[in-house]
mmCIF file of C-alpha atoms in Angstrom:
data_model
loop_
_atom_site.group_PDB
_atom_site.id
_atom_site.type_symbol
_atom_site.label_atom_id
_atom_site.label_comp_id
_atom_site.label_asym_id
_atom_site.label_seq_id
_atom_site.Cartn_x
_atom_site.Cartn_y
_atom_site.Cartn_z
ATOM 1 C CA UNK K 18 0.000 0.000 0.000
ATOM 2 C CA UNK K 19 1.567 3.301 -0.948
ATOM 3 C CA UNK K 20 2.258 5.813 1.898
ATOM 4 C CA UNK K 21 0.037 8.673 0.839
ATOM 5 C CA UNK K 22 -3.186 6.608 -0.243
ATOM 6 C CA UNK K 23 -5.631 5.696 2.591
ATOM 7 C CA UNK K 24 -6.323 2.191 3.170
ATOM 8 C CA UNK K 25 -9.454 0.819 1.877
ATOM 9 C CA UNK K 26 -11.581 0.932 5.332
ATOM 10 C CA UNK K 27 -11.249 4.915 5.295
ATOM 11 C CA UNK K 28 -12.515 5.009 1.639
ATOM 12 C CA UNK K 29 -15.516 2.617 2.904
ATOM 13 C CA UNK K 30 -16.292 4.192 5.861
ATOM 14 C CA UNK K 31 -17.013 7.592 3.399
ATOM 15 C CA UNK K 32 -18.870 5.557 0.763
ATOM 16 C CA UNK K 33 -20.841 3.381 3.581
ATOM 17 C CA UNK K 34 -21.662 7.107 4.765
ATOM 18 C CA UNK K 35 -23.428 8.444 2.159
ATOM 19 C CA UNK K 36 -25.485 5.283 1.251
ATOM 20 C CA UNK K 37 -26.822 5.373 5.008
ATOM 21 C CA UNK K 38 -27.664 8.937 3.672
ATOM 22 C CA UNK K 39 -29.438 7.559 0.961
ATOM 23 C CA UNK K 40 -31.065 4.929 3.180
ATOM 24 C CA UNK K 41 -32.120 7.563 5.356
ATOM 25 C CA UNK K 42 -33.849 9.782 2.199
ATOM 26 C CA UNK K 43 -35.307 6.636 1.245
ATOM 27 C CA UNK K 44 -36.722 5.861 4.494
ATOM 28 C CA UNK K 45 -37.905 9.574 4.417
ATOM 29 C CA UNK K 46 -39.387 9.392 1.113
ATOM 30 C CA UNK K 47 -41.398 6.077 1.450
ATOM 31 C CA UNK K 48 -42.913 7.176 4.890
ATOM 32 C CA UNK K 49 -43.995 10.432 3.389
ATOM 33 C CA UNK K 50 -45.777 8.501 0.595
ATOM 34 C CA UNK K 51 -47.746 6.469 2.929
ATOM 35 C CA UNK K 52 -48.751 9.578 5.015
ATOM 36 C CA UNK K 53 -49.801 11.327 2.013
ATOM 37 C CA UNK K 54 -51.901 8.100 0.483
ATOM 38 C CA UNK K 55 -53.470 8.009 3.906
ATOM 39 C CA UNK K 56 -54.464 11.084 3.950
ATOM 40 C CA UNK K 57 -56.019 11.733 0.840
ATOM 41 C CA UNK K 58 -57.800 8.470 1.287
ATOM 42 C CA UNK K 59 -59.166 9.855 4.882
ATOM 43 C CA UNK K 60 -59.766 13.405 3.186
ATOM 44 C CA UNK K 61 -61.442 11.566 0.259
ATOM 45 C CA UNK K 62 -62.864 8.762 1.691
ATOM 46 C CA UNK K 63 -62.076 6.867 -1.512
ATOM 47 C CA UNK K 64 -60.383 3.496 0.536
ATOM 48 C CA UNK K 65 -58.932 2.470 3.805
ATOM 49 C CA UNK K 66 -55.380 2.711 4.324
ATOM 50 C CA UNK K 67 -53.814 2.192 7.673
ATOM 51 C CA UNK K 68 -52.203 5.259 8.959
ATOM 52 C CA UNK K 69 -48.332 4.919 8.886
ATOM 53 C CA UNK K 70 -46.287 3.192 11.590
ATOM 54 C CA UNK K 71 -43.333 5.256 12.831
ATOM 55 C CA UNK K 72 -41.866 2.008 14.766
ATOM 56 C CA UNK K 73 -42.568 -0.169 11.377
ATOM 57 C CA UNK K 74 -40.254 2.930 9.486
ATOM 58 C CA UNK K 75 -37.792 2.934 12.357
ATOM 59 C CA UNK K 76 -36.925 -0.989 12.578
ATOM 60 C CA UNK K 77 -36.926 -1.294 8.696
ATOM 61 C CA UNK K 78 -34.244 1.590 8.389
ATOM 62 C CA UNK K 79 -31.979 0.398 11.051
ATOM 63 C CA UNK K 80 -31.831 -3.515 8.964
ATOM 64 C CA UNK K 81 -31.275 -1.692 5.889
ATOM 65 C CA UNK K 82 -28.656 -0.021 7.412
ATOM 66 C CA UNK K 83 -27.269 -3.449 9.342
ATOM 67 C CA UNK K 84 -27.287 -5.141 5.762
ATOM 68 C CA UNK K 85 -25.592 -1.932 4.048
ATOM 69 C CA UNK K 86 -22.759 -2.530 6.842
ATOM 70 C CA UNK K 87 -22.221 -6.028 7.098
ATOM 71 C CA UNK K 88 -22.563 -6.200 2.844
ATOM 72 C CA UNK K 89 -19.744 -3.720 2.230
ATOM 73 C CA UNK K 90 -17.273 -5.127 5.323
ATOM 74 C CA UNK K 91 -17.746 -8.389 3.950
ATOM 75 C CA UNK K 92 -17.604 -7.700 -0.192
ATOM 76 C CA UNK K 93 -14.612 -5.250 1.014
ATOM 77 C CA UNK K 94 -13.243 -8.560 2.875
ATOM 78 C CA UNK K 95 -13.585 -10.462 -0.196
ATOM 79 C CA UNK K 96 -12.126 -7.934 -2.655
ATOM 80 C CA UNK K 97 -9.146 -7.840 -0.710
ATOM 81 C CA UNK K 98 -8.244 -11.676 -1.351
ATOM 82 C CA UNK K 99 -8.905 -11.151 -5.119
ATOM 83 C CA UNK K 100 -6.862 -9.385 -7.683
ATOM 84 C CA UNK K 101 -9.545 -6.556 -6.745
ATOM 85 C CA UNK K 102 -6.527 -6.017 -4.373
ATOM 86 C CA UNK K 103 -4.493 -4.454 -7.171
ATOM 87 C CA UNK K 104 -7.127 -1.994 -7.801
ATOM 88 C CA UNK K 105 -6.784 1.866 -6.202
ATOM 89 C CA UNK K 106 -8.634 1.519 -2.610
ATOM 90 C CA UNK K 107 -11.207 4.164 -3.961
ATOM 91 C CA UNK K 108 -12.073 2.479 -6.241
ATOM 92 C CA UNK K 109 -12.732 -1.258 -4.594
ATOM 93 C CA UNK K 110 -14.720 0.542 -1.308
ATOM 94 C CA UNK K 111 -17.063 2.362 -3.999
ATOM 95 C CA UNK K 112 -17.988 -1.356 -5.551
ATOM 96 C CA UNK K 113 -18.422 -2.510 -1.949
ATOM 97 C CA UNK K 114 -20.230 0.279 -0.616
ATOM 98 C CA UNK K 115 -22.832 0.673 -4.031
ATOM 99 C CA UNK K 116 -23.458 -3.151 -3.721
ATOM 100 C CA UNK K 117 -23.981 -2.903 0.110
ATOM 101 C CA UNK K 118 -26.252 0.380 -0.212
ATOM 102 C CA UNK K 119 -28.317 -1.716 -2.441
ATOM 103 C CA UNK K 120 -28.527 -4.772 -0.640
ATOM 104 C CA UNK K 121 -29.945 -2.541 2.173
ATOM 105 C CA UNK K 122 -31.997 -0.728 -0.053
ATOM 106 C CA UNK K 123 -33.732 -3.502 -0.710
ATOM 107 C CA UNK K 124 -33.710 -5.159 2.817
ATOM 108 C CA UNK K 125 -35.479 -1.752 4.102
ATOM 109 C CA UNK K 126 -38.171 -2.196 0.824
ATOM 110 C CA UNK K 127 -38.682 -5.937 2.022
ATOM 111 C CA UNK K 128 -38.981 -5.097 5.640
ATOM 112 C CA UNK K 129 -41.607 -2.620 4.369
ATOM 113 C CA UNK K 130 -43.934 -4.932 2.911
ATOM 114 C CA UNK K 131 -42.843 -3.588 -0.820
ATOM 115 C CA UNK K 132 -41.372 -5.596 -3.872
ATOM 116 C CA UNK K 133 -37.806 -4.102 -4.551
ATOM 117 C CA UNK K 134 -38.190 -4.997 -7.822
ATOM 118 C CA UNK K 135 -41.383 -3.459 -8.341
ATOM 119 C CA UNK K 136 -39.498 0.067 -7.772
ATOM 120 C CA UNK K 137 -37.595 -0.795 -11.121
#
């Protein structure tokens, strides 16, 4: 490892970061939805929704962040025994941080009730 480049767990811990960012947004963005959708339908009177659960929102963002975590240590572990190793660290904790903030994208979605492939 050259002197002036930071190892690979500092790049990570930057990338893993800004997808708990994302995760967070996400969170965010799909609880807003429901409390909008609930209350149109309550304004409207068109269907019954149930009114969102703050708790449900809560536990589902803290597993898609677990999974983010434990996705991009362990794909970062991997890349490290493979001739990923030769690669710039930058560039190896990116790939292991955009597969882990996926992973737990799609963890939150599932913990949600909601088809992560429906989203696509």
């Amino acid at each position: 490892m050259d002197a002036a480049q930071p190892p690979r767990s500092w790049w990570a811990i930057a990338f893993v970061t800004v997808t708990v960012v994302g995760l967070v947004a996400l969170a965010w963005a799909v609880l807003m939805m429901h409390a909008l959708t609930y209350g149109m339908t309550e304004v409207l009177g068109m269907a019954q929704v149930d009114p969102p659960d703050t708790d449900r929102y809560g536990f589902a963002l803290a597993v898609g962040v677990a999974v983010d975590a434990a996705v991009t240590a362990a794909l970062l572990w991997q890349l490290g025994r493979t001739v990923a190793r030769q690669w710039p660290a930058w560039v190896t904790a990116l790939l292991a941080a955009v597969v882990g903030g996926a992973t737990g994208a799609s963890a939150l979605l599932l913990v949600l009730g909601i088809n992560p492939l429906d989203v696509l």
